[in-house]
């Protein structure tokens, strides 16, 4: 297996290659004077199984992935796998207003053109999986989360809303503790009311867990509620740390620990998903 890293996932690609015993390709990258992107896979791809690993978080990330996948295909690869740790644009998996595109379908169909299979990690909405004509696997980060928190088990694993309760419950069961969720009610387009469950959080250790932290507004409100309720230690974890508007700086200043998976590289990406991805490539 040849691992070809996108610039969005260099560290993770290296870890996946080391764990799986695969070859990590070098990639030449540059920008032309007019701003156009150039990429070149520097390893031989003829008759190889090739996994191109990178995110679709930004417009530039998407273009780089498509160019690398096409380069592998044009280079005669036997099989091309698009490995996308963080599948950006997955929140636009349906048309909410007239005139909008279904963004995740557009990206999925573009990926289909040069890949034989797509692998992602905890995509925001599984509706996107149905947009592909190729095998599309959605990996769970549960094992990685469990390994990280097994040695410092909180009194409660808490989801910031009922939609994420299943994730919190599975993690709680894996590490041997209890789960609950915060009640969230939208009052109007700009106002959300949050209420803690009927639990005595005084002196308790809490792990708040979510799939994605972007602006962090919901998480920050949850932290404030738990502090007011007397929680002694609060940790925050997520699969994908997008951290828009420097929300990681704000959140980290309010909690005892902030940890996210390394699907997106960053200072708080301390939960490794590399083993899970490596295992999926061996199938």
PDB file of N, CA and C in Angstrom, residues 106-200:
ATOM      1  N   UNK A 106     -22.127  16.961  -4.066  1.00  0.00           N
ATOM      2  CA  UNK A 106     -21.220  17.463  -5.100  1.00  0.00           C
ATOM      3  C   UNK A 106     -19.808  16.928  -4.868  1.00  0.00           C
ATOM      4  N   UNK A 107     -19.341  17.023  -3.623  1.00  0.00           N
ATOM      5  CA  UNK A 107     -17.984  16.591  -3.300  1.00  0.00           C
ATOM      6  C   UNK A 107     -17.852  15.079  -3.425  1.00  0.00           C
ATOM      7  N   UNK A 108     -18.840  14.346  -2.933  1.00  0.00           N
ATOM      8  CA  UNK A 108     -18.791  12.888  -3.010  1.00  0.00           C
ATOM      9  C   UNK A 108     -18.732  12.414  -4.454  1.00  0.00           C
ATOM     10  N   UNK A 109     -19.535  12.987  -5.308  1.00  0.00           N
ATOM     11  CA  UNK A 109     -19.545  12.581  -6.711  1.00  0.00           C
ATOM     12  C   UNK A 109     -18.230  12.932  -7.404  1.00  0.00           C
ATOM     13  N   UNK A 110     -17.618  14.032  -7.011  1.00  0.00           N
ATOM     14  CA  UNK A 110     -16.307  14.388  -7.564  1.00  0.00           C
ATOM     15  C   UNK A 110     -15.247  13.381  -7.121  1.00  0.00           C
ATOM     16  N   UNK A 111     -15.309  12.963  -5.852  1.00  0.00           N
ATOM     17  CA  UNK A 111     -14.372  11.960  -5.347  1.00  0.00           C
ATOM     18  C   UNK A 111     -14.556  10.627  -6.056  1.00  0.00           C
ATOM     19  N   UNK A 112     -15.797  10.295  -6.360  1.00  0.00           N
ATOM     20  CA  UNK A 112     -16.106   9.042  -7.055  1.00  0.00           C
ATOM     21  C   UNK A 112     -15.370   8.914  -8.385  1.00  0.00           C
ATOM     22  N   UNK A 113     -15.153  10.034  -9.056  1.00  0.00           N
ATOM     23  CA  UNK A 113     -14.593  10.004 -10.408  1.00  0.00           C
ATOM     24  C   UNK A 113     -13.202   9.383 -10.469  1.00  0.00           C
ATOM     25  N   UNK A 114     -12.418   9.521  -9.392  1.00  0.00           N
ATOM     26  CA  UNK A 114     -11.038   9.030  -9.424  1.00  0.00           C
ATOM     27  C   UNK A 114     -10.724   8.044  -8.313  1.00  0.00           C
ATOM     28  N   UNK A 115     -11.725   7.546  -7.614  1.00  0.00           N
ATOM     29  CA  UNK A 115     -11.457   6.603  -6.520  1.00  0.00           C
ATOM     30  C   UNK A 115     -12.326   5.363  -6.650  1.00  0.00           C
ATOM     31  N   UNK A 116     -11.845   4.283  -6.053  1.00  0.00           N
ATOM     32  CA  UNK A 116     -12.601   3.028  -6.022  1.00  0.00           C
ATOM     33  C   UNK A 116     -13.346   2.860  -4.710  1.00  0.00           C
ATOM     34  N   UNK A 117     -12.943   3.620  -3.708  1.00  0.00           N
ATOM     35  CA  UNK A 117     -13.558   3.522  -2.384  1.00  0.00           C
ATOM     36  C   UNK A 117     -13.289   4.813  -1.626  1.00  0.00           C
ATOM     37  N   UNK A 118     -14.215   5.170  -0.744  1.00  0.00           N
ATOM     38  CA  UNK A 118     -14.043   6.336   0.121  1.00  0.00           C
ATOM     39  C   UNK A 118     -14.134   5.878   1.570  1.00  0.00           C
ATOM     40  N   UNK A 119     -13.228   6.377   2.394  1.00  0.00           N
ATOM     41  CA  UNK A 119     -13.241   6.090   3.828  1.00  0.00           C
ATOM     42  C   UNK A 119     -13.212   7.423   4.568  1.00  0.00           C
ATOM     43  N   UNK A 120     -14.092   7.586   5.542  1.00  0.00           N
ATOM     44  CA  UNK A 120     -14.071   8.795   6.361  1.00  0.00           C
ATOM     45  C   UNK A 120     -14.202   8.404   7.833  1.00  0.00           C
ATOM     46  N   UNK A 121     -14.098   9.392   8.696  1.00  0.00           N
ATOM     47  CA  UNK A 121     -14.208   9.160  10.140  1.00  0.00           C
ATOM     48  C   UNK A 121     -15.372   9.978  10.685  1.00  0.00           C
ATOM     49  N   UNK A 122     -16.361   9.296  11.223  1.00  0.00           N
ATOM     50  CA  UNK A 122     -17.521   9.925  11.868  1.00  0.00           C
ATOM     51  C   UNK A 122     -18.018  11.163  11.113  1.00  0.00           C
ATOM     52  N   UNK A 123     -18.502  10.913   9.919  1.00  0.00           N
ATOM     53  CA  UNK A 123     -19.062  11.989   9.104  1.00  0.00           C
ATOM     54  C   UNK A 123     -20.273  12.588   9.821  1.00  0.00           C
ATOM     55  N   UNK A 124     -20.485  13.874   9.636  1.00  0.00           N
ATOM     56  CA  UNK A 124     -21.523  14.571  10.406  1.00  0.00           C
ATOM     57  C   UNK A 124     -22.908  13.991  10.182  1.00  0.00           C
ATOM     58  N   UNK A 125     -23.228  13.633   8.951  1.00  0.00           N
ATOM     59  CA  UNK A 125     -24.530  13.028   8.662  1.00  0.00           C
ATOM     60  C   UNK A 125     -24.340  11.914   7.640  1.00  0.00           C
ATOM     61  N   UNK A 126     -24.828  10.718   7.971  1.00  0.00           N
ATOM     62  CA  UNK A 126     -24.588   9.559   7.119  1.00  0.00           C
ATOM     63  C   UNK A 126     -25.376   9.589   5.815  1.00  0.00           C
ATOM     64  N   UNK A 127     -26.246  10.572   5.645  1.00  0.00           N
ATOM     65  CA  UNK A 127     -26.928  10.740   4.366  1.00  0.00           C
ATOM     66  C   UNK A 127     -25.912  10.841   3.228  1.00  0.00           C
ATOM     67  N   UNK A 128     -24.773  11.459   3.519  1.00  0.00           N
ATOM     68  CA  UNK A 128     -23.737  11.637   2.504  1.00  0.00           C
ATOM     69  C   UNK A 128     -23.240  10.307   1.955  1.00  0.00           C
ATOM     70  N   UNK A 129     -23.235   9.266   2.773  1.00  0.00           N
ATOM     71  CA  UNK A 129     -22.746   7.961   2.327  1.00  0.00           C
ATOM     72  C   UNK A 129     -23.541   7.449   1.135  1.00  0.00           C
ATOM     73  N   UNK A 130     -24.810   7.793   1.082  1.00  0.00           N
ATOM     74  CA  UNK A 130     -25.679   7.298   0.010  1.00  0.00           C
ATOM     75  C   UNK A 130     -25.436   8.007  -1.319  1.00  0.00           C
ATOM     76  N   UNK A 131     -24.664   9.082  -1.304  1.00  0.00           N
ATOM     77  CA  UNK A 131     -24.420   9.837  -2.528  1.00  0.00           C
ATOM     78  C   UNK A 131     -23.346   9.201  -3.409  1.00  0.00           C
ATOM     79  N   UNK A 132     -22.603   8.239  -2.857  1.00  0.00           N
ATOM     80  CA  UNK A 132     -21.511   7.622  -3.604  1.00  0.00           C
ATOM     81  C   UNK A 132     -21.971   6.363  -4.327  1.00  0.00           C
ATOM     82  N   UNK A 133     -21.442   6.163  -5.519  1.00  0.00           N
ATOM     83  CA  UNK A 133     -21.702   4.925  -6.257  1.00  0.00           C
ATOM     84  C   UNK A 133     -20.653   3.868  -5.938  1.00  0.00           C
ATOM     85  N   UNK A 134     -19.660   4.241  -5.133  1.00  0.00           N
ATOM     86  CA  UNK A 134     -18.576   3.340  -4.737  1.00  0.00           C
ATOM     87  C   UNK A 134     -18.745   2.968  -3.260  1.00  0.00           C
ATOM     88  N   UNK A 135     -18.049   1.938  -2.789  1.00  0.00           N
ATOM     89  CA  UNK A 135     -18.081   1.639  -1.351  1.00  0.00           C
ATOM     90  C   UNK A 135     -17.643   2.866  -0.544  1.00  0.00           C
ATOM     91  N   UNK A 136     -18.391   3.167   0.520  1.00  0.00           N
ATOM     92  CA  UNK A 136     -18.131   4.370   1.326  1.00  0.00           C
ATOM     93  C   UNK A 136     -18.242   3.955   2.788  1.00  0.00           C
ATOM     94  N   UNK A 137     -17.096   3.891   3.473  1.00  0.00           N
ATOM     95  CA  UNK A 137     -17.077   3.439   4.865  1.00  0.00           C
ATOM     96  C   UNK A 137     -16.911   4.620   5.814  1.00  0.00           C
ATOM     97  N   UNK A 138     -17.679   4.577   6.891  1.00  0.00           N
ATOM     98  CA  UNK A 138     -17.640   5.619   7.912  1.00  0.00           C
ATOM     99  C   UNK A 138     -17.092   5.008   9.200  1.00  0.00           C
ATOM    100  N   UNK A 139     -15.848   5.322   9.537  1.00  0.00           N
ATOM    101  CA  UNK A 139     -15.186   4.720  10.688  1.00  0.00           C
ATOM    102  C   UNK A 139     -15.584   5.409  11.987  1.00  0.00           C
ATOM    103  N   UNK A 140     -15.579   4.643  13.064  1.00  0.00           N
ATOM    104  CA  UNK A 140     -15.892   5.174  14.389  1.00  0.00           C
ATOM    105  C   UNK A 140     -14.610   5.545  15.129  1.00  0.00           C
ATOM    106  N   UNK A 141     -14.676   6.625  15.893  1.00  0.00           N
ATOM    107  CA  UNK A 141     -13.546   7.045  16.726  1.00  0.00           C
ATOM    108  C   UNK A 141     -13.664   6.521  18.151  1.00  0.00           C
ATOM    109  N   UNK A 142     -14.637   5.648  18.406  1.00  0.00           N
ATOM    110  CA  UNK A 142     -14.902   5.188  19.769  1.00  0.00           C
ATOM    111  C   UNK A 142     -13.683   4.519  20.403  1.00  0.00           C
ATOM    112  N   UNK A 143     -12.998   3.660  19.635  1.00  0.00           N
ATOM    113  CA  UNK A 143     -11.841   2.952  20.183  1.00  0.00           C
ATOM    114  C   UNK A 143     -10.749   3.930  20.601  1.00  0.00           C
ATOM    115  N   UNK A 144     -10.496   4.923  19.766  1.00  0.00           N
ATOM    116  CA  UNK A 144      -9.470   5.926  20.074  1.00  0.00           C
ATOM    117  C   UNK A 144      -9.846   6.736  21.303  1.00  0.00           C
ATOM    118  N   UNK A 145     -11.110   7.131  21.393  1.00  0.00           N
ATOM    119  CA  UNK A 145     -11.599   7.874  22.560  1.00  0.00           C
ATOM    120  C   UNK A 145     -11.474   7.027  23.827  1.00  0.00           C
ATOM    121  N   UNK A 146     -11.851   5.766  23.718  1.00  0.00           N
ATOM    122  CA  UNK A 146     -11.787   4.865  24.871  1.00  0.00           C
ATOM    123  C   UNK A 146     -10.358   4.740  25.374  1.00  0.00           C
ATOM    124  N   UNK A 147      -9.424   4.505  24.464  1.00  0.00           N
ATOM    125  CA  UNK A 147      -8.019   4.359  24.854  1.00  0.00           C
ATOM    126  C   UNK A 147      -7.508   5.614  25.557  1.00  0.00           C
ATOM    127  N   UNK A 148      -7.947   6.772  25.092  1.00  0.00           N
ATOM    128  CA  UNK A 148      -7.450   8.026  25.654  1.00  0.00           C
ATOM    129  C   UNK A 148      -7.963   8.272  27.068  1.00  0.00           C
ATOM    130  N   UNK A 149      -9.234   7.937  27.316  1.00  0.00           N
ATOM    131  CA  UNK A 149      -9.839   8.285  28.606  1.00  0.00           C
ATOM    132  C   UNK A 149      -9.926   7.120  29.588  1.00  0.00           C
ATOM    133  N   UNK A 150      -9.437   5.956  29.205  1.00  0.00           N
ATOM    134  CA  UNK A 150      -9.539   4.785  30.070  1.00  0.00           C
ATOM    135  C   UNK A 150      -8.802   4.965  31.398  1.00  0.00           C
ATOM    136  N   UNK A 151      -7.723   5.719  31.389  1.00  0.00           N
ATOM    137  CA  UNK A 151      -6.913   5.863  32.601  1.00  0.00           C
ATOM    138  C   UNK A 151      -7.319   7.040  33.482  1.00  0.00           C
ATOM    139  N   UNK A 152      -8.285   7.840  33.032  1.00  0.00           N
ATOM    140  CA  UNK A 152      -8.820   8.909  33.893  1.00  0.00           C
ATOM    141  C   UNK A 152     -10.313   9.022  33.619  1.00  0.00           C
ATOM    142  N   UNK A 153     -11.040   8.074  34.195  1.00  0.00           N
ATOM    143  CA  UNK A 153     -12.474   7.931  33.937  1.00  0.00           C
ATOM    144  C   UNK A 153     -13.264   8.989  34.709  1.00  0.00           C
ATOM    145  N   UNK A 154     -14.118   9.756  34.047  1.00  0.00           N
ATOM    146  CA  UNK A 154     -14.929  10.769  34.731  1.00  0.00           C
ATOM    147  C   UNK A 154     -16.145  10.146  35.409  1.00  0.00           C
ATOM    148  N   UNK A 155     -16.785  10.914  36.252  1.00  0.00           N
ATOM    149  CA  UNK A 155     -18.030  10.435  36.871  1.00  0.00           C
ATOM    150  C   UNK A 155     -19.154  10.356  35.842  1.00  0.00           C
ATOM    151  N   UNK A 156     -19.148  11.278  34.882  1.00  0.00           N
ATOM    152  CA  UNK A 156     -20.173  11.285  33.834  1.00  0.00           C
ATOM    153  C   UNK A 156     -19.558  11.662  32.488  1.00  0.00           C
ATOM    154  N   UNK A 157     -20.028  10.979  31.452  1.00  0.00           N
ATOM    155  CA  UNK A 157     -19.784  11.422  30.077  1.00  0.00           C
ATOM    156  C   UNK A 157     -21.062  12.114  29.632  1.00  0.00           C
ATOM    157  N   UNK A 158     -20.934  13.356  29.221  1.00  0.00           N
ATOM    158  CA  UNK A 158     -22.108  14.188  28.962  1.00  0.00           C
ATOM    159  C   UNK A 158     -22.113  14.672  27.513  1.00  0.00           C
ATOM    160  N   UNK A 159     -23.252  14.498  26.860  1.00  0.00           N
ATOM    161  CA  UNK A 159     -23.423  15.068  25.521  1.00  0.00           C
ATOM    162  C   UNK A 159     -24.061  16.447  25.656  1.00  0.00           C
ATOM    163  N   UNK A 160     -23.646  17.419  24.835  1.00  0.00           N
ATOM    164  CA  UNK A 160     -24.240  18.756  24.925  1.00  0.00           C
ATOM    165  C   UNK A 160     -25.662  18.839  24.374  1.00  0.00           C
ATOM    166  N   UNK A 161     -26.153  17.736  23.781  1.00  0.00           N
ATOM    167  CA  UNK A 161     -27.549  17.693  23.323  1.00  0.00           C
ATOM    168  C   UNK A 161     -27.984  16.242  23.183  1.00  0.00           C
ATOM    169  N   UNK A 162     -29.278  16.029  22.987  1.00  0.00           N
ATOM    170  CA  UNK A 162     -29.783  14.659  22.918  1.00  0.00           C
ATOM    171  C   UNK A 162     -29.331  13.933  21.651  1.00  0.00           C
ATOM    172  N   UNK A 163     -29.013  14.692  20.599  1.00  0.00           N
ATOM    173  CA  UNK A 163     -28.574  14.071  19.357  1.00  0.00           C
ATOM    174  C   UNK A 163     -27.263  13.324  19.481  1.00  0.00           C
ATOM    175  N   UNK A 164     -26.423  13.726  20.422  1.00  0.00           N
ATOM    176  CA  UNK A 164     -25.132  13.067  20.607  1.00  0.00           C
ATOM    177  C   UNK A 164     -25.110  12.081  21.756  1.00  0.00           C
ATOM    178  N   UNK A 165     -26.293  11.783  22.308  1.00  0.00           N
ATOM    179  CA  UNK A 165     -26.344  10.922  23.494  1.00  0.00           C
ATOM    180  C   UNK A 165     -25.814   9.519  23.219  1.00  0.00           C
ATOM    181  N   UNK A 166     -26.114   8.963  22.057  1.00  0.00           N
ATOM    182  CA  UNK A 166     -25.629   7.612  21.744  1.00  0.00           C
ATOM    183  C   UNK A 166     -24.108   7.550  21.787  1.00  0.00           C
ATOM    184  N   UNK A 167     -23.442   8.581  21.270  1.00  0.00           N
ATOM    185  CA  UNK A 167     -21.982   8.622  21.310  1.00  0.00           C
ATOM    186  C   UNK A 167     -21.492   8.662  22.754  1.00  0.00           C
ATOM    187  N   UNK A 168     -22.110   9.511  23.564  1.00  0.00           N
ATOM    188  CA  UNK A 168     -21.721   9.620  24.968  1.00  0.00           C
ATOM    189  C   UNK A 168     -21.964   8.310  25.712  1.00  0.00           C
ATOM    190  N   UNK A 169     -23.087   7.672  25.428  1.00  0.00           N
ATOM    191  CA  UNK A 169     -23.437   6.423  26.104  1.00  0.00           C
ATOM    192  C   UNK A 169     -22.453   5.312  25.758  1.00  0.00           C
ATOM    193  N   UNK A 170     -22.109   5.189  24.486  1.00  0.00           N
ATOM    194  CA  UNK A 170     -21.164   4.148  24.061  1.00  0.00           C
ATOM    195  C   UNK A 170     -19.797   4.353  24.699  1.00  0.00           C
ATOM    196  N   UNK A 171     -19.342   5.602  24.734  1.00  0.00           N
ATOM    197  CA  UNK A 171     -18.050   5.889  25.350  1.00  0.00           C
ATOM    198  C   UNK A 171     -18.095   5.603  26.839  1.00  0.00           C
ATOM    199  N   UNK A 172     -19.179   6.008  27.495  1.00  0.00           N
ATOM    200  CA  UNK A 172     -19.326   5.760  28.933  1.00  0.00           C
ATOM    201  C   UNK A 172     -19.296   4.267  29.235  1.00  0.00           C
ATOM    202  N   UNK A 173     -19.994   3.487  28.437  1.00  0.00           N
ATOM    203  CA  UNK A 173     -20.005   2.037  28.637  1.00  0.00           C
ATOM    204  C   UNK A 173     -18.620   1.441  28.419  1.00  0.00           C
ATOM    205  N   UNK A 174     -17.882   1.976  27.462  1.00  0.00           N
ATOM    206  CA  UNK A 174     -16.549   1.459  27.151  1.00  0.00           C
ATOM    207  C   UNK A 174     -15.555   1.704  28.277  1.00  0.00           C
ATOM    208  N   UNK A 175     -15.696   2.834  28.967  1.00  0.00           N
ATOM    209  CA  UNK A 175     -14.736   3.159  30.028  1.00  0.00           C
ATOM    210  C   UNK A 175     -15.301   2.912  31.423  1.00  0.00           C
ATOM    211  N   UNK A 176     -16.541   2.440  31.491  1.00  0.00           N
ATOM    212  CA  UNK A 176     -17.110   2.036  32.775  1.00  0.00           C
ATOM    213  C   UNK A 176     -17.639   3.163  33.632  1.00  0.00           C
ATOM    214  N   UNK A 177     -18.422   4.051  33.035  1.00  0.00           N
ATOM    215  CA  UNK A 177     -19.020   5.130  33.821  1.00  0.00           C
ATOM    216  C   UNK A 177     -20.430   5.421  33.299  1.00  0.00           C
ATOM    217  N   UNK A 178     -21.009   6.539  33.734  1.00  0.00           N
ATOM    218  CA  UNK A 178     -22.396   6.867  33.389  1.00  0.00           C
ATOM    219  C   UNK A 178     -22.457   7.946  32.314  1.00  0.00           C
ATOM    220  N   UNK A 179     -23.600   7.988  31.624  1.00  0.00           N
ATOM    221  CA  UNK A 179     -23.795   8.974  30.557  1.00  0.00           C
ATOM    222  C   UNK A 179     -25.085   9.748  30.774  1.00  0.00           C
ATOM    223  N   UNK A 180     -25.119  10.952  30.251  1.00  0.00           N
ATOM    224  CA  UNK A 180     -26.324  11.789  30.296  1.00  0.00           C
ATOM    225  C   UNK A 180     -26.201  12.825  29.187  1.00  0.00           C
ATOM    226  N   UNK A 181     -27.240  13.631  29.022  1.00  0.00           N
ATOM    227  CA  UNK A 181     -27.162  14.695  28.022  1.00  0.00           C
ATOM    228  C   UNK A 181     -27.847  15.950  28.540  1.00  0.00           C
ATOM    229  N   UNK A 182     -27.447  17.070  27.978  1.00  0.00           N
ATOM    230  CA  UNK A 182     -28.006  18.365  28.335  1.00  0.00           C
ATOM    231  C   UNK A 182     -29.224  18.639  27.455  1.00  0.00           C
ATOM    232  N   UNK A 183     -30.272  19.130  28.069  1.00  0.00           N
ATOM    233  CA  UNK A 183     -31.484  19.471  27.320  1.00  0.00           C
ATOM    234  C   UNK A 183     -31.266  20.801  26.600  1.00  0.00           C
ATOM    235  N   UNK A 184     -31.532  20.792  25.306  1.00  0.00           N
ATOM    236  CA  UNK A 184     -31.328  22.001  24.511  1.00  0.00           C
ATOM    237  C   UNK A 184     -32.598  22.313  23.731  1.00  0.00           C
ATOM    238  N   UNK A 185     -33.066  23.531  23.865  1.00  0.00           N
ATOM    239  CA  UNK A 185     -34.295  23.949  23.191  1.00  0.00           C
ATOM    240  C   UNK A 185     -34.052  25.271  22.471  1.00  0.00           C
ATOM    241  N   UNK A 186     -34.371  25.294  21.182  1.00  0.00           N
ATOM    242  CA  UNK A 186     -34.210  26.526  20.411  1.00  0.00           C
ATOM    243  C   UNK A 186     -35.440  27.416  20.601  1.00  0.00           C
ATOM    244  N   UNK A 187     -35.214  28.601  21.151  1.00  0.00           N
ATOM    245  CA  UNK A 187     -36.293  29.556  21.396  1.00  0.00           C
ATOM    246  C   UNK A 187     -36.613  30.341  20.127  1.00  0.00           C
ATOM    247  N   UNK A 188     -35.579  30.786  19.429  1.00  0.00           N
ATOM    248  CA  UNK A 188     -35.718  31.489  18.156  1.00  0.00           C
ATOM    249  C   UNK A 188     -34.415  31.261  17.387  1.00  0.00           C
ATOM    250  N   UNK A 189     -34.311  31.762  16.146  1.00  0.00           N
ATOM    251  CA  UNK A 189     -33.109  31.493  15.351  1.00  0.00           C
ATOM    252  C   UNK A 189     -31.789  31.876  16.015  1.00  0.00           C
ATOM    253  N   UNK A 190     -31.816  32.807  16.963  1.00  0.00           N
ATOM    254  CA  UNK A 190     -30.583  33.261  17.597  1.00  0.00           C
ATOM    255  C   UNK A 190     -30.456  32.852  19.061  1.00  0.00           C
ATOM    256  N   UNK A 191     -31.476  32.220  19.619  1.00  0.00           N
ATOM    257  CA  UNK A 191     -31.477  31.918  21.053  1.00  0.00           C
ATOM    258  C   UNK A 191     -31.702  30.432  21.304  1.00  0.00           C
ATOM    259  N   UNK A 192     -30.794  29.848  22.085  1.00  0.00           N
ATOM    260  CA  UNK A 192     -30.914  28.442  22.478  1.00  0.00           C
ATOM    261  C   UNK A 192     -30.893  28.364  23.998  1.00  0.00           C
ATOM    262  N   UNK A 193     -31.847  27.664  24.555  1.00  0.00           N
ATOM    263  CA  UNK A 193     -31.911  27.471  26.006  1.00  0.00           C
ATOM    264  C   UNK A 193     -31.345  26.098  26.342  1.00  0.00           C
ATOM    265  N   UNK A 194     -30.450  26.035  27.337  1.00  0.00           N
ATOM    266  CA  UNK A 194     -29.846  24.766  27.741  1.00  0.00           C
ATOM    267  C   UNK A 194     -30.103  24.525  29.220  1.00  0.00           C
ATOM    268  N   UNK A 195     -30.362  23.267  29.570  1.00  0.00           N
ATOM    269  CA  UNK A 195     -30.656  22.906  30.950  1.00  0.00           C
ATOM    270  C   UNK A 195     -29.988  21.581  31.278  1.00  0.00           C
ATOM    271  N   UNK A 196     -29.292  21.551  32.410  1.00  0.00           N
ATOM    272  CA  UNK A 196     -28.638  20.318  32.837  1.00  0.00           C
ATOM    273  C   UNK A 196     -29.667  19.280  33.262  1.00  0.00           C
ATOM    274  N   UNK A 197     -29.336  17.989  33.121  1.00  0.00           N
ATOM    275  CA  UNK A 197     -30.242  16.948  33.624  1.00  0.00           C
ATOM    276  C   UNK A 197     -30.317  16.998  35.144  1.00  0.00           C
ATOM    277  N   UNK A 198     -31.296  16.347  35.705  1.00  0.00           N
ATOM    278  CA  UNK A 198     -31.529  16.367  37.154  1.00  0.00           C
ATOM    279  C   UNK A 198     -30.530  15.454  37.856  1.00  0.00           C
ATOM    280  N   UNK A 199     -29.283  15.912  37.904  1.00  0.00           N
ATOM    281  CA  UNK A 199     -28.172  15.170  38.511  1.00  0.00           C
ATOM    282  C   UNK A 199     -27.389  16.141  39.381  1.00  0.00           C
ATOM    283  N   UNK A 200     -26.913  15.673  40.521  1.00  0.00           N
ATOM    284  CA  UNK A 200     -26.076  16.501  41.385  1.00  0.00           C
ATOM    285  C   UNK A 200     -24.646  16.463  40.848  1.00  0.00           C
TER     286      UNK A 200
END
